[in-house]
Short mmCIF file of N, CA and C in Angstrom, two decimals:
data_model
loop_
_atom_site.label_atom_id
_atom_site.label_comp_id
_atom_site.label_asym_id
_atom_site.label_seq_id
_atom_site.Cartn_x
_atom_site.Cartn_y
_atom_site.Cartn_z
N MET A 109 4.60 -8.20 9.04
CA MET A 109 5.49 -6.99 8.11
C MET A 109 6.59 -7.72 7.43
N SER A 110 6.70 -7.63 5.92
CA SER A 110 7.84 -8.32 5.65
C SER A 110 8.21 -7.37 4.65
N ILE A 111 9.42 -6.88 4.51
CA ILE A 111 10.01 -5.74 3.55
C ILE A 111 10.59 -6.42 2.27
N LYS A 112 10.02 -6.08 1.26
CA LYS A 112 10.22 -6.82 -0.12
C LYS A 112 11.06 -5.66 -0.90
N LEU A 113 11.14 -4.28 -0.45
CA LEU A 113 11.73 -3.40 -1.26
C LEU A 113 12.56 -2.34 -0.38
N ILE A 114 13.70 -2.01 -0.58
CA ILE A 114 14.36 -1.22 0.45
C ILE A 114 14.71 0.06 -0.84
N VAL A 115 14.36 1.09 -0.59
CA VAL A 115 14.69 2.33 -1.43
C VAL A 115 15.52 3.33 -0.66
N GLY A 116 16.73 3.70 -1.45
CA GLY A 116 17.53 4.86 -0.83
C GLY A 116 17.10 6.23 -1.69
N LEU A 117 16.67 7.32 -0.92
CA LEU A 117 16.35 8.42 -1.77
C LEU A 117 17.45 9.35 -1.86
N GLY A 118 17.81 9.77 -3.06
CA GLY A 118 19.02 10.90 -3.46
C GLY A 118 18.91 11.36 -4.92
N ASN A 119 19.71 12.06 -5.44
CA ASN A 119 19.68 12.82 -6.58
C ASN A 119 20.97 11.87 -7.41
N PRO A 120 20.89 11.72 -8.62
CA PRO A 120 21.86 10.98 -9.55
C PRO A 120 22.89 12.33 -9.82
N GLY A 121 24.00 11.56 -10.11
CA GLY A 121 24.92 12.62 -10.65
C GLY A 121 25.93 12.97 -9.77
N THR A 122 27.30 13.11 -10.33
CA THR A 122 28.45 13.29 -9.16
C THR A 122 28.32 14.80 -8.52
N GLU A 123 27.44 15.74 -9.03
CA GLU A 123 27.28 16.96 -8.30
C GLU A 123 26.69 16.95 -7.22
N TYR A 124 25.77 15.82 -6.94
CA TYR A 124 24.86 15.53 -5.72
C TYR A 124 25.70 14.69 -4.89
N GLU A 125 26.46 13.78 -5.35
CA GLU A 125 26.97 12.43 -4.70
C GLU A 125 27.06 12.72 -3.24
N HIS A 126 27.93 13.92 -2.82
CA HIS A 126 28.00 13.99 -1.36
C HIS A 126 27.10 14.78 -0.73
N THR A 127 26.16 15.34 -1.43
CA THR A 127 25.39 16.14 -0.71
C THR A 127 24.31 15.50 0.57
N ARG A 128 23.93 16.37 1.48
CA ARG A 128 22.99 15.74 2.57
C ARG A 128 21.87 14.94 1.98
N HIS A 129 21.34 15.45 0.95
CA HIS A 129 19.88 14.80 0.44
C HIS A 129 20.15 13.51 0.11
N ASN A 130 21.58 13.22 -0.19
CA ASN A 130 21.64 11.78 -0.57
C ASN A 130 22.07 10.84 0.39
N ALA A 131 21.53 10.93 1.80
CA ALA A 131 21.95 10.24 2.87
C ALA A 131 21.23 8.78 2.38
N GLY A 132 19.98 8.90 1.84
CA GLY A 132 19.28 7.62 1.50
C GLY A 132 20.32 6.65 0.63
N PHE A 133 20.80 7.45 -0.28
CA PHE A 133 21.69 6.56 -1.25
C PHE A 133 23.01 5.92 -0.68
N TRP A 134 23.51 6.75 0.42
CA TRP A 134 24.61 6.48 1.12
C TRP A 134 24.36 5.14 1.90
N PHE A 135 23.19 5.29 2.64
CA PHE A 135 22.72 3.98 3.27
C PHE A 135 22.52 2.76 2.40
N LEU A 136 22.07 3.01 1.26
CA LEU A 136 21.75 1.91 0.35
C LEU A 136 23.09 1.38 -0.23
N ASP A 137 24.08 2.15 -0.54
CA ASP A 137 25.23 1.75 -0.95
C ASP A 137 26.04 1.03 -0.11
N GLU A 138 25.99 1.17 1.32
CA GLU A 138 26.70 0.57 1.99
C GLU A 138 25.85 -0.85 2.43
N LEU A 139 24.57 -0.94 2.42
CA LEU A 139 23.73 -2.11 2.54
C LEU A 139 24.11 -2.95 1.41
N ALA A 140 24.30 -2.71 0.23
CA ALA A 140 24.60 -3.21 -0.95
C ALA A 140 25.93 -4.05 -0.88
N ARG A 141 26.83 -2.91 -0.26
CA ARG A 141 28.40 -3.71 -0.14
C ARG A 141 28.31 -4.72 0.78
N GLN A 142 27.62 -4.42 1.89
CA GLN A 142 27.50 -5.68 2.99
C GLN A 142 26.69 -7.00 2.45
N TRP A 143 25.80 -6.78 1.63
CA TRP A 143 24.91 -7.66 1.06
C TRP A 143 25.66 -8.34 -0.03
N LYS A 144 26.76 -7.95 -0.64
CA LYS A 144 27.44 -8.32 -1.94
C LYS A 144 26.43 -8.10 -2.94
N ALA A 145 25.55 -6.86 -3.02
CA ALA A 145 24.58 -6.77 -4.25
C ALA A 145 25.24 -6.13 -5.27
N VAL A 146 24.91 -6.54 -6.62
CA VAL A 146 25.47 -6.00 -7.86
C VAL A 146 24.29 -5.04 -8.28
N TRP A 147 24.56 -3.72 -8.61
CA TRP A 147 23.73 -2.71 -9.04
C TRP A 147 23.67 -3.01 -10.59
N LYS A 148 22.53 -2.67 -11.09
CA LYS A 148 22.00 -2.69 -12.36
C LYS A 148 21.10 -1.68 -12.84
N HIS A 149 21.57 -0.97 -13.92
CA HIS A 149 20.55 0.10 -14.40
C HIS A 149 19.46 -0.39 -15.05
N GLU A 150 18.25 -0.08 -14.48
CA GLU A 150 16.94 -0.55 -15.25
C GLU A 150 16.20 0.53 -15.55
N LYS A 151 16.16 0.78 -16.94
CA LYS A 151 15.26 1.74 -17.53
C LYS A 151 13.96 1.91 -17.17
N LYS A 152 13.24 0.61 -17.20
CA LYS A 152 12.04 0.38 -16.86
C LYS A 152 11.47 0.60 -15.53
N TYR A 153 12.38 0.66 -14.52
CA TYR A 153 12.34 1.06 -13.18
C TYR A 153 12.73 2.40 -12.93
N PHE A 154 13.35 3.10 -13.84
CA PHE A 154 13.94 4.49 -13.66
C PHE A 154 15.00 4.61 -12.60
N GLY A 155 15.88 3.58 -12.47
CA GLY A 155 16.82 3.48 -11.56
C GLY A 155 17.87 2.38 -11.51
N HIS A 156 18.53 2.44 -10.47
CA HIS A 156 19.53 1.45 -10.32
C HIS A 156 18.91 0.36 -9.26
N THR A 157 18.96 -0.89 -9.73
CA THR A 157 18.32 -1.89 -8.82
C THR A 157 19.32 -3.03 -8.48
N ALA A 158 19.13 -3.85 -7.61
CA ALA A 158 19.79 -4.92 -7.08
C ALA A 158 18.77 -5.84 -6.41
N ARG A 159 18.86 -7.30 -6.92
CA ARG A 159 17.81 -8.10 -6.31
C ARG A 159 18.69 -9.12 -5.74
N ILE A 160 18.33 -9.35 -4.32
CA ILE A 160 19.10 -10.25 -3.30
C ILE A 160 18.22 -11.36 -2.97
N SER A 161 18.89 -12.65 -2.74
CA SER A 161 17.95 -13.67 -2.18
C SER A 161 18.58 -13.67 -0.61
N ARG A 162 17.59 -13.55 0.30
CA ARG A 162 17.78 -13.47 1.81
C ARG A 162 17.04 -14.67 2.57
N PRO A 163 17.50 -14.76 3.68
CA PRO A 163 16.77 -15.76 4.43
C PRO A 163 15.17 -15.34 4.39
N GLU A 164 14.93 -14.11 4.42
CA GLU A 164 13.71 -13.65 4.83
C GLU A 164 13.04 -13.74 3.18
N GLY A 165 13.53 -13.93 2.07
CA GLY A 165 13.10 -14.15 0.93
C GLY A 165 13.83 -13.28 -0.07
N GLU A 166 13.08 -12.91 -1.33
CA GLU A 166 13.83 -11.96 -2.19
C GLU A 166 13.55 -10.54 -2.02
N ILE A 167 14.70 -9.70 -1.84
CA ILE A 167 14.47 -8.31 -1.64
C ILE A 167 15.14 -7.46 -3.02
N TRP A 168 14.43 -6.48 -3.08
CA TRP A 168 14.80 -5.55 -4.18
C TRP A 168 15.51 -4.18 -3.55
N LEU A 169 16.62 -3.71 -3.86
CA LEU A 169 17.01 -2.36 -3.72
C LEU A 169 17.10 -1.44 -4.85
N LEU A 170 16.67 -0.24 -4.48
CA LEU A 170 16.15 0.56 -5.69
C LEU A 170 16.91 1.97 -5.15
N LYS A 171 17.54 2.56 -6.23
CA LYS A 171 18.10 4.04 -5.98
C LYS A 171 17.65 4.67 -7.25
N PRO A 172 16.36 5.39 -7.18
CA PRO A 172 15.85 6.17 -8.24
C PRO A 172 16.83 7.03 -8.96
N ASP A 173 16.60 7.20 -10.34
CA ASP A 173 17.63 7.85 -11.08
C ASP A 173 16.83 9.39 -11.73
N THR A 174 15.54 9.60 -10.92
CA THR A 174 14.62 10.39 -11.50
C THR A 174 14.69 11.71 -10.71
N TYR A 175 15.74 12.07 -9.93
CA TYR A 175 15.73 13.21 -9.15
C TYR A 175 14.77 13.17 -7.84
N MET A 176 15.07 13.66 -6.82
CA MET A 176 14.30 13.52 -5.59
C MET A 176 12.72 13.79 -6.05
N ASN A 177 12.54 14.84 -6.59
CA ASN A 177 11.07 15.46 -6.82
C ASN A 177 10.26 14.32 -7.60
N LEU A 178 10.83 13.16 -8.29
CA LEU A 178 9.95 11.97 -8.94
C LEU A 178 10.29 10.90 -8.45
N SER A 179 10.65 10.69 -7.28
CA SER A 179 11.37 9.38 -6.70
C SER A 179 10.19 8.42 -6.59
N GLY A 180 8.89 8.81 -6.43
CA GLY A 180 7.69 7.82 -6.70
C GLY A 180 7.42 7.06 -8.01
N LYS A 181 7.89 7.74 -9.13
CA LYS A 181 7.87 7.31 -10.67
C LYS A 181 8.66 5.99 -10.61
N ALA A 182 9.92 5.77 -9.96
CA ALA A 182 10.74 4.68 -9.95
C ALA A 182 10.34 3.69 -8.95
N VAL A 183 9.79 4.13 -7.74
CA VAL A 183 9.23 3.24 -6.65
C VAL A 183 7.94 2.57 -7.23
N ALA A 184 7.02 3.25 -7.87
CA ALA A 184 5.88 2.67 -8.20
C ALA A 184 6.17 1.69 -9.25
N ALA A 185 6.83 1.96 -9.96
CA ALA A 185 7.18 1.19 -11.38
C ALA A 185 7.66 -0.03 -11.01
N LEU A 186 8.56 -0.34 -10.22
CA LEU A 186 9.09 -1.55 -9.50
C LEU A 186 8.07 -2.12 -8.72
N ALA A 187 7.52 -1.50 -7.66
CA ALA A 187 6.52 -1.90 -6.99
C ALA A 187 5.35 -2.61 -7.59
N GLN A 188 4.80 -1.99 -8.44
CA GLN A 188 3.54 -2.36 -9.35
C GLN A 188 3.86 -3.69 -10.18
N PHE A 189 5.00 -3.64 -10.83
CA PHE A 189 5.60 -4.77 -11.61
C PHE A 189 5.55 -6.09 -10.50
N TYR A 190 6.29 -5.99 -9.58
CA TYR A 190 6.29 -7.00 -8.86
C TYR A 190 5.14 -7.30 -7.42
N LYS A 191 4.27 -6.55 -7.71
CA LYS A 191 3.23 -6.55 -6.69
C LYS A 191 3.59 -6.45 -5.29
N ILE A 192 4.48 -5.36 -5.08
CA ILE A 192 4.88 -5.09 -3.62
C ILE A 192 3.92 -4.19 -3.04
N ARG A 193 3.50 -4.28 -2.01
CA ARG A 193 2.57 -3.23 -1.30
C ARG A 193 3.20 -2.36 -0.68
N PRO A 194 2.70 -1.07 -0.42
CA PRO A 194 3.37 0.01 0.17
C PRO A 194 3.96 -0.34 1.65
N GLU A 195 3.20 -1.42 2.26
CA GLU A 195 3.62 -1.62 3.75
C GLU A 195 4.81 -2.51 3.62
N GLU A 196 5.14 -2.95 2.44
CA GLU A 196 6.22 -3.98 2.18
C GLU A 196 7.47 -3.28 1.68
N ILE A 197 7.33 -1.86 1.90
CA ILE A 197 8.48 -1.04 1.30
C ILE A 197 9.18 -0.20 2.33
N LEU A 198 10.41 -0.13 2.51
CA LEU A 198 11.26 0.53 3.35
C LEU A 198 12.16 1.67 2.82
N VAL A 199 11.70 3.03 3.08
CA VAL A 199 12.48 4.06 2.30
C VAL A 199 13.46 4.76 3.17
N ALA A 200 14.64 5.02 2.93
CA ALA A 200 15.74 5.58 3.64
C ALA A 200 15.84 6.89 3.10
N HIS A 201 15.96 7.95 4.00
CA HIS A 201 16.03 9.25 3.29
C HIS A 201 16.43 10.09 4.38
N ASP A 202 17.06 11.40 4.02
CA ASP A 202 17.47 12.30 4.80
C ASP A 202 16.37 13.03 5.56
N GLU A 203 16.67 13.73 6.72
CA GLU A 203 15.73 14.08 7.60
C GLU A 203 16.07 15.36 8.14
N LEU A 204 15.58 16.49 7.76
CA LEU A 204 15.85 17.85 8.40
C LEU A 204 15.39 17.89 9.92
N ASP A 205 14.41 17.33 10.28
CA ASP A 205 13.63 17.58 11.56
C ASP A 205 14.40 16.71 12.58
N ILE A 206 15.38 15.96 12.26
CA ILE A 206 15.96 15.19 13.18
C ILE A 206 17.24 15.77 13.31
N PRO A 207 18.08 15.57 14.57
CA PRO A 207 19.40 16.31 14.81
C PRO A 207 20.34 15.33 13.83
N CYS A 208 21.31 15.83 13.45
CA CYS A 208 22.53 14.96 12.57
C CYS A 208 22.72 13.94 13.50
N GLY A 209 22.88 12.94 12.74
CA GLY A 209 23.24 11.54 13.42
C GLY A 209 22.28 10.81 13.95
N GLN A 210 21.13 11.29 14.32
CA GLN A 210 20.25 10.34 14.92
C GLN A 210 19.11 9.81 13.71
N ILE A 211 18.42 8.76 14.49
CA ILE A 211 17.73 7.82 13.38
C ILE A 211 16.35 7.99 13.88
N ARG A 212 15.33 7.83 12.97
CA ARG A 212 13.98 7.48 13.42
C ARG A 212 13.37 6.53 12.48
N PHE A 213 12.44 5.70 12.89
CA PHE A 213 11.90 4.50 12.19
C PHE A 213 10.59 4.67 12.31
N LYS A 214 9.80 4.63 11.41
CA LYS A 214 8.46 4.54 11.43
C LYS A 214 7.66 4.13 10.10
N LEU A 215 6.23 3.94 10.57
CA LEU A 215 5.47 3.52 9.35
C LEU A 215 4.53 4.53 9.10
N GLY A 216 4.33 5.12 8.02
CA GLY A 216 3.32 6.07 7.68
C GLY A 216 3.75 7.59 8.19
N GLY A 217 3.02 8.44 8.05
CA GLY A 217 2.91 9.63 8.87
C GLY A 217 3.05 10.83 7.52
N GLY A 218 3.29 11.93 7.78
CA GLY A 218 3.35 13.02 6.84
C GLY A 218 4.74 12.97 6.19
N ASN A 219 4.78 14.06 5.24
CA ASN A 219 6.11 13.83 4.57
C ASN A 219 7.13 15.06 4.95
N GLY A 220 6.61 15.99 5.73
CA GLY A 220 7.45 16.97 6.29
C GLY A 220 8.04 17.84 5.39
N GLY A 221 7.40 17.84 4.16
CA GLY A 221 7.90 18.77 3.06
C GLY A 221 9.19 18.19 2.33
N HIS A 222 9.36 16.87 2.36
CA HIS A 222 10.24 16.10 1.61
C HIS A 222 9.77 15.72 0.42
N ASN A 223 10.40 16.29 -0.65
CA ASN A 223 9.68 15.85 -1.96
C ASN A 223 9.84 14.55 -2.61
N GLY A 224 10.78 13.91 -2.18
CA GLY A 224 10.71 12.28 -2.46
C GLY A 224 9.75 11.53 -1.88
N LEU A 225 9.53 11.98 -0.58
CA LEU A 225 8.36 11.25 0.25
C LEU A 225 6.85 11.78 -0.30
N LYS A 226 6.92 12.97 -0.65
CA LYS A 226 5.73 13.54 -1.23
C LYS A 226 5.43 12.67 -2.30
N ASP A 227 6.29 12.67 -3.39
CA ASP A 227 5.91 12.08 -4.61
C ASP A 227 5.61 10.46 -4.32
N ILE A 228 6.04 9.75 -3.59
CA ILE A 228 6.25 8.26 -3.31
C ILE A 228 4.83 8.32 -2.83
N GLN A 229 4.23 9.03 -1.84
CA GLN A 229 2.84 9.26 -1.47
C GLN A 229 1.78 9.42 -2.43
N ALA A 230 2.33 10.37 -3.26
CA ALA A 230 1.13 10.72 -4.19
C ALA A 230 1.16 9.56 -5.36
N LYS A 231 2.04 8.69 -5.70
CA LYS A 231 2.00 7.77 -6.68
C LYS A 231 1.36 6.42 -5.96
N PHE A 232 1.35 6.45 -4.71
CA PHE A 232 0.68 5.09 -4.09
C PHE A 232 -0.60 5.55 -3.60
N GLY A 233 -1.11 6.89 -3.48
CA GLY A 233 -2.09 7.27 -2.60
C GLY A 233 -2.15 6.97 -1.30
N THR A 234 -1.29 6.76 -0.63
CA THR A 234 -1.18 6.26 0.81
C THR A 234 0.18 6.78 1.43
N PRO A 235 0.51 7.11 2.72
CA PRO A 235 1.53 7.23 3.42
C PRO A 235 2.11 5.89 4.07
N ASP A 236 1.37 4.83 4.06
CA ASP A 236 1.69 3.66 4.79
C ASP A 236 2.75 2.92 4.12
N PHE A 237 4.16 3.57 4.17
CA PHE A 237 5.43 2.53 3.83
C PHE A 237 6.21 3.05 4.95
N TYR A 238 7.35 2.26 5.29
CA TYR A 238 8.20 2.44 6.03
C TYR A 238 9.23 3.46 5.75
N ARG A 239 9.60 4.16 6.88
CA ARG A 239 10.70 5.17 6.65
C ARG A 239 11.69 4.92 7.56
N LEU A 240 12.97 4.94 7.04
CA LEU A 240 14.31 5.23 7.89
C LEU A 240 14.53 6.46 7.75
N ARG A 241 14.60 7.35 8.60
CA ARG A 241 14.79 8.74 8.67
C ARG A 241 16.09 9.21 9.30
N LEU A 242 17.19 9.46 8.24
CA LEU A 242 18.37 9.67 8.90
C LEU A 242 18.59 11.25 9.02
N GLY A 243 18.79 11.60 10.14
CA GLY A 243 18.81 12.97 10.87
C GLY A 243 19.93 13.41 9.88
N ILE A 244 19.90 14.92 9.43
CA ILE A 244 20.89 15.77 8.94
C ILE A 244 21.03 17.04 9.54
N GLY A 245 19.91 17.11 10.49
CA GLY A 245 20.00 18.57 11.23
C GLY A 245 19.16 19.53 10.17
N HIS A 246 18.93 20.73 10.87
CA HIS A 246 18.48 21.88 9.94
C HIS A 246 19.10 23.04 10.00
N PRO A 247 19.24 23.87 9.03
CA PRO A 247 19.97 25.10 9.07
C PRO A 247 19.44 25.96 9.87
N GLY A 248 18.29 25.98 10.53
CA GLY A 248 17.87 27.06 11.43
C GLY A 248 16.97 28.17 10.75
N ASP A 249 16.80 28.20 9.30
CA ASP A 249 15.88 29.08 8.87
C ASP A 249 15.48 28.37 7.35
N ARG A 250 14.17 28.24 7.36
CA ARG A 250 13.75 27.56 6.39
C ARG A 250 13.89 28.09 4.76
N ASN A 251 14.29 29.29 4.71
CA ASN A 251 14.84 29.94 3.54
C ASN A 251 16.19 29.14 3.11
N LEU A 252 16.91 28.69 3.90
CA LEU A 252 18.19 28.14 3.84
C LEU A 252 18.02 26.56 3.50
N VAL A 253 16.91 25.96 3.78
CA VAL A 253 16.96 24.54 3.45
C VAL A 253 17.37 23.89 2.18
N VAL A 254 16.95 24.62 1.12
CA VAL A 254 17.41 24.10 -0.23
C VAL A 254 18.96 23.96 -0.46
N GLY A 255 19.63 25.23 -0.13
CA GLY A 255 20.92 25.00 -0.04
C GLY A 255 21.74 24.12 0.64
N TYR A 256 20.96 24.04 1.97
CA TYR A 256 21.52 23.13 3.11
C TYR A 256 21.49 21.74 2.58
N VAL A 257 20.32 21.22 2.05
CA VAL A 257 20.37 19.80 1.47
C VAL A 257 21.10 19.65 0.42
N LEU A 258 21.30 20.58 -0.34
CA LEU A 258 22.12 20.47 -1.67
C LEU A 258 23.53 20.56 -1.66
N ASN A 259 24.20 20.64 -0.32
CA ASN A 259 25.45 20.98 0.00
C ASN A 259 26.00 19.81 0.87
N LYS A 260 27.40 19.66 0.79
CA LYS A 260 28.07 18.71 1.51
C LYS A 260 28.03 19.07 3.04
N PRO A 261 27.78 17.97 3.73
CA PRO A 261 27.76 18.19 5.28
C PRO A 261 29.41 18.39 5.71
N SER A 262 29.60 19.19 6.88
CA SER A 262 30.87 19.30 7.29
C SER A 262 31.42 17.72 7.52
N ALA A 263 32.95 17.61 7.73
CA ALA A 263 33.40 16.37 8.12
C ALA A 263 32.85 15.66 9.45
N GLU A 264 32.50 16.65 10.40
CA GLU A 264 31.80 16.05 11.64
C GLU A 264 30.50 15.65 11.43
N ASP A 265 29.79 16.30 10.83
CA ASP A 265 28.29 16.08 10.56
C ASP A 265 28.31 14.61 9.41
N ARG A 266 29.12 14.63 8.82
CA ARG A 266 29.17 13.40 7.78
C ARG A 266 29.70 12.11 8.55
N ALA A 267 30.63 12.44 9.46
CA ALA A 267 30.89 11.36 10.39
C ALA A 267 29.93 10.83 11.48
N LEU A 268 28.97 11.70 11.79
CA LEU A 268 27.94 11.38 12.49
C LEU A 268 26.67 10.73 11.71
N ILE A 269 26.61 11.22 10.34
CA ILE A 269 25.52 10.57 9.42
C ILE A 269 26.01 9.07 9.02
N ASP A 270 27.26 8.89 9.01
CA ASP A 270 27.82 7.58 8.65
C ASP A 270 27.78 6.65 9.84
N LYS A 271 27.78 7.20 11.08
CA LYS A 271 27.55 6.34 12.18
C LYS A 271 26.19 6.06 12.39
N ALA A 272 25.16 6.93 12.06
CA ALA A 272 23.89 6.35 12.07
C ALA A 272 23.38 5.69 11.02
N ILE A 273 23.89 5.75 9.82
CA ILE A 273 23.82 4.49 8.71
C ILE A 273 24.58 3.13 9.33
N GLU A 274 25.64 3.09 10.12
CA GLU A 274 26.02 2.15 10.57
C GLU A 274 25.18 1.37 11.59
N LYS A 275 24.74 2.28 12.41
CA LYS A 275 23.58 1.72 13.27
C LYS A 275 22.33 1.26 12.67
N SER A 276 21.92 1.90 11.79
CA SER A 276 20.80 1.55 10.89
C SER A 276 20.97 0.12 10.41
N LEU A 277 21.98 -0.10 9.81
CA LEU A 277 22.52 -1.47 9.34
C LEU A 277 22.44 -2.41 10.21
N GLN A 278 22.77 -2.23 11.64
CA GLN A 278 22.63 -3.02 12.57
C GLN A 278 21.26 -3.39 13.20
N GLY A 279 20.60 -2.35 12.89
CA GLY A 279 18.94 -2.67 13.31
C GLY A 279 18.05 -3.43 12.15
N LEU A 280 18.68 -3.18 10.97
CA LEU A 280 18.08 -3.70 9.91
C LEU A 280 17.37 -5.18 10.00
N PRO A 281 18.28 -6.01 10.59
CA PRO A 281 17.67 -7.45 10.75
C PRO A 281 16.40 -7.42 11.61
N LEU A 282 16.26 -6.64 12.52
CA LEU A 282 15.07 -6.53 13.49
C LEU A 282 13.89 -5.91 12.74
N ILE A 283 14.17 -4.97 11.84
CA ILE A 283 13.21 -4.45 10.57
C ILE A 283 12.78 -5.67 9.80
N MET A 284 13.84 -6.32 9.36
CA MET A 284 13.31 -7.41 8.30
C MET A 284 12.69 -8.63 9.16
N ALA A 285 12.91 -8.85 10.27
CA ALA A 285 12.36 -9.83 10.93
C ALA A 285 10.88 -9.44 11.40
N GLY A 286 10.59 -8.18 11.37
CA GLY A 286 9.30 -7.76 11.42
C GLY A 286 8.96 -7.18 12.84
N ASP A 287 9.95 -7.10 13.69
CA ASP A 287 9.99 -6.91 15.15
C ASP A 287 9.93 -5.18 15.21
N ARG A 288 8.96 -4.49 14.79
CA ARG A 288 8.83 -3.05 14.74
C ARG A 288 9.33 -2.38 16.11
N GLU A 289 8.83 -3.15 17.37
CA GLU A 289 9.23 -2.45 18.53
C GLU A 289 10.38 -2.42 18.85
N ALA A 290 11.31 -3.56 18.66
CA ALA A 290 12.49 -3.81 18.96
C ALA A 290 13.37 -2.97 17.96
N ALA A 291 13.17 -2.93 16.77
CA ALA A 291 13.71 -2.08 15.86
C ALA A 291 13.60 -0.60 16.21
N THR A 292 12.47 -0.15 16.72
CA THR A 292 12.33 1.31 17.01
C THR A 292 13.07 1.43 18.34
N ARG A 293 13.24 0.66 19.35
CA ARG A 293 13.94 0.91 20.45
C ARG A 293 15.39 0.91 20.18
N PHE A 294 15.87 0.17 19.33
CA PHE A 294 17.22 -0.10 19.05
C PHE A 294 17.71 1.22 18.22
N LEU A 295 16.89 1.52 17.33
CA LEU A 295 17.18 2.62 16.42
C LEU A 295 17.10 4.13 17.12
N HIS A 296 16.23 4.20 18.08
CA HIS A 296 15.98 5.66 18.68
C HIS A 296 16.82 5.77 19.67
N ALA A 297 17.49 4.65 20.45
CA ALA A 297 18.45 4.82 21.44
C ALA A 297 19.34 5.74 20.94
N LYS A 298 20.06 6.38 22.16
CA LYS A 298 21.30 7.38 21.59
C LYS A 298 22.39 6.51 21.79
#
């Protein structure tokens, strides 16, 4: 396992910047800050990208500008150009089915109704890419989901999500080293 592309899912624009659905962007912004990456807007990849040389090799960061429902368009454009296979991609995203502040890491699986994951799966024809699932909790009623993900979390919930992002970044070296079991143990521990 070697990760060559790390994608953060979210919606572009200031009106979405602080909404729960942008947890993947928050993760990627913090990673870019730590890695001293410089974002560049690239029309041909439909998003903001950064290219970093790491001991593991060259790694791309991508924040799609396509809005959540078309995330796969940006991921596929960059991945196909650089011949990055789905199993070399890590997608960080918000996850309703996980309590706020918890993290899950996995390869493949369903999309849980997440439109960003759905579109990436459709563009690649496979669910076999890595996911860093950042728990945002569930509003309790599926009719409230859209309003919930497109609104700001409470201060307490945002602090829990930020803590999860911090822990995810601490676990990232295990993911990058290809140690899936250790990464899973570390990230899933409370």
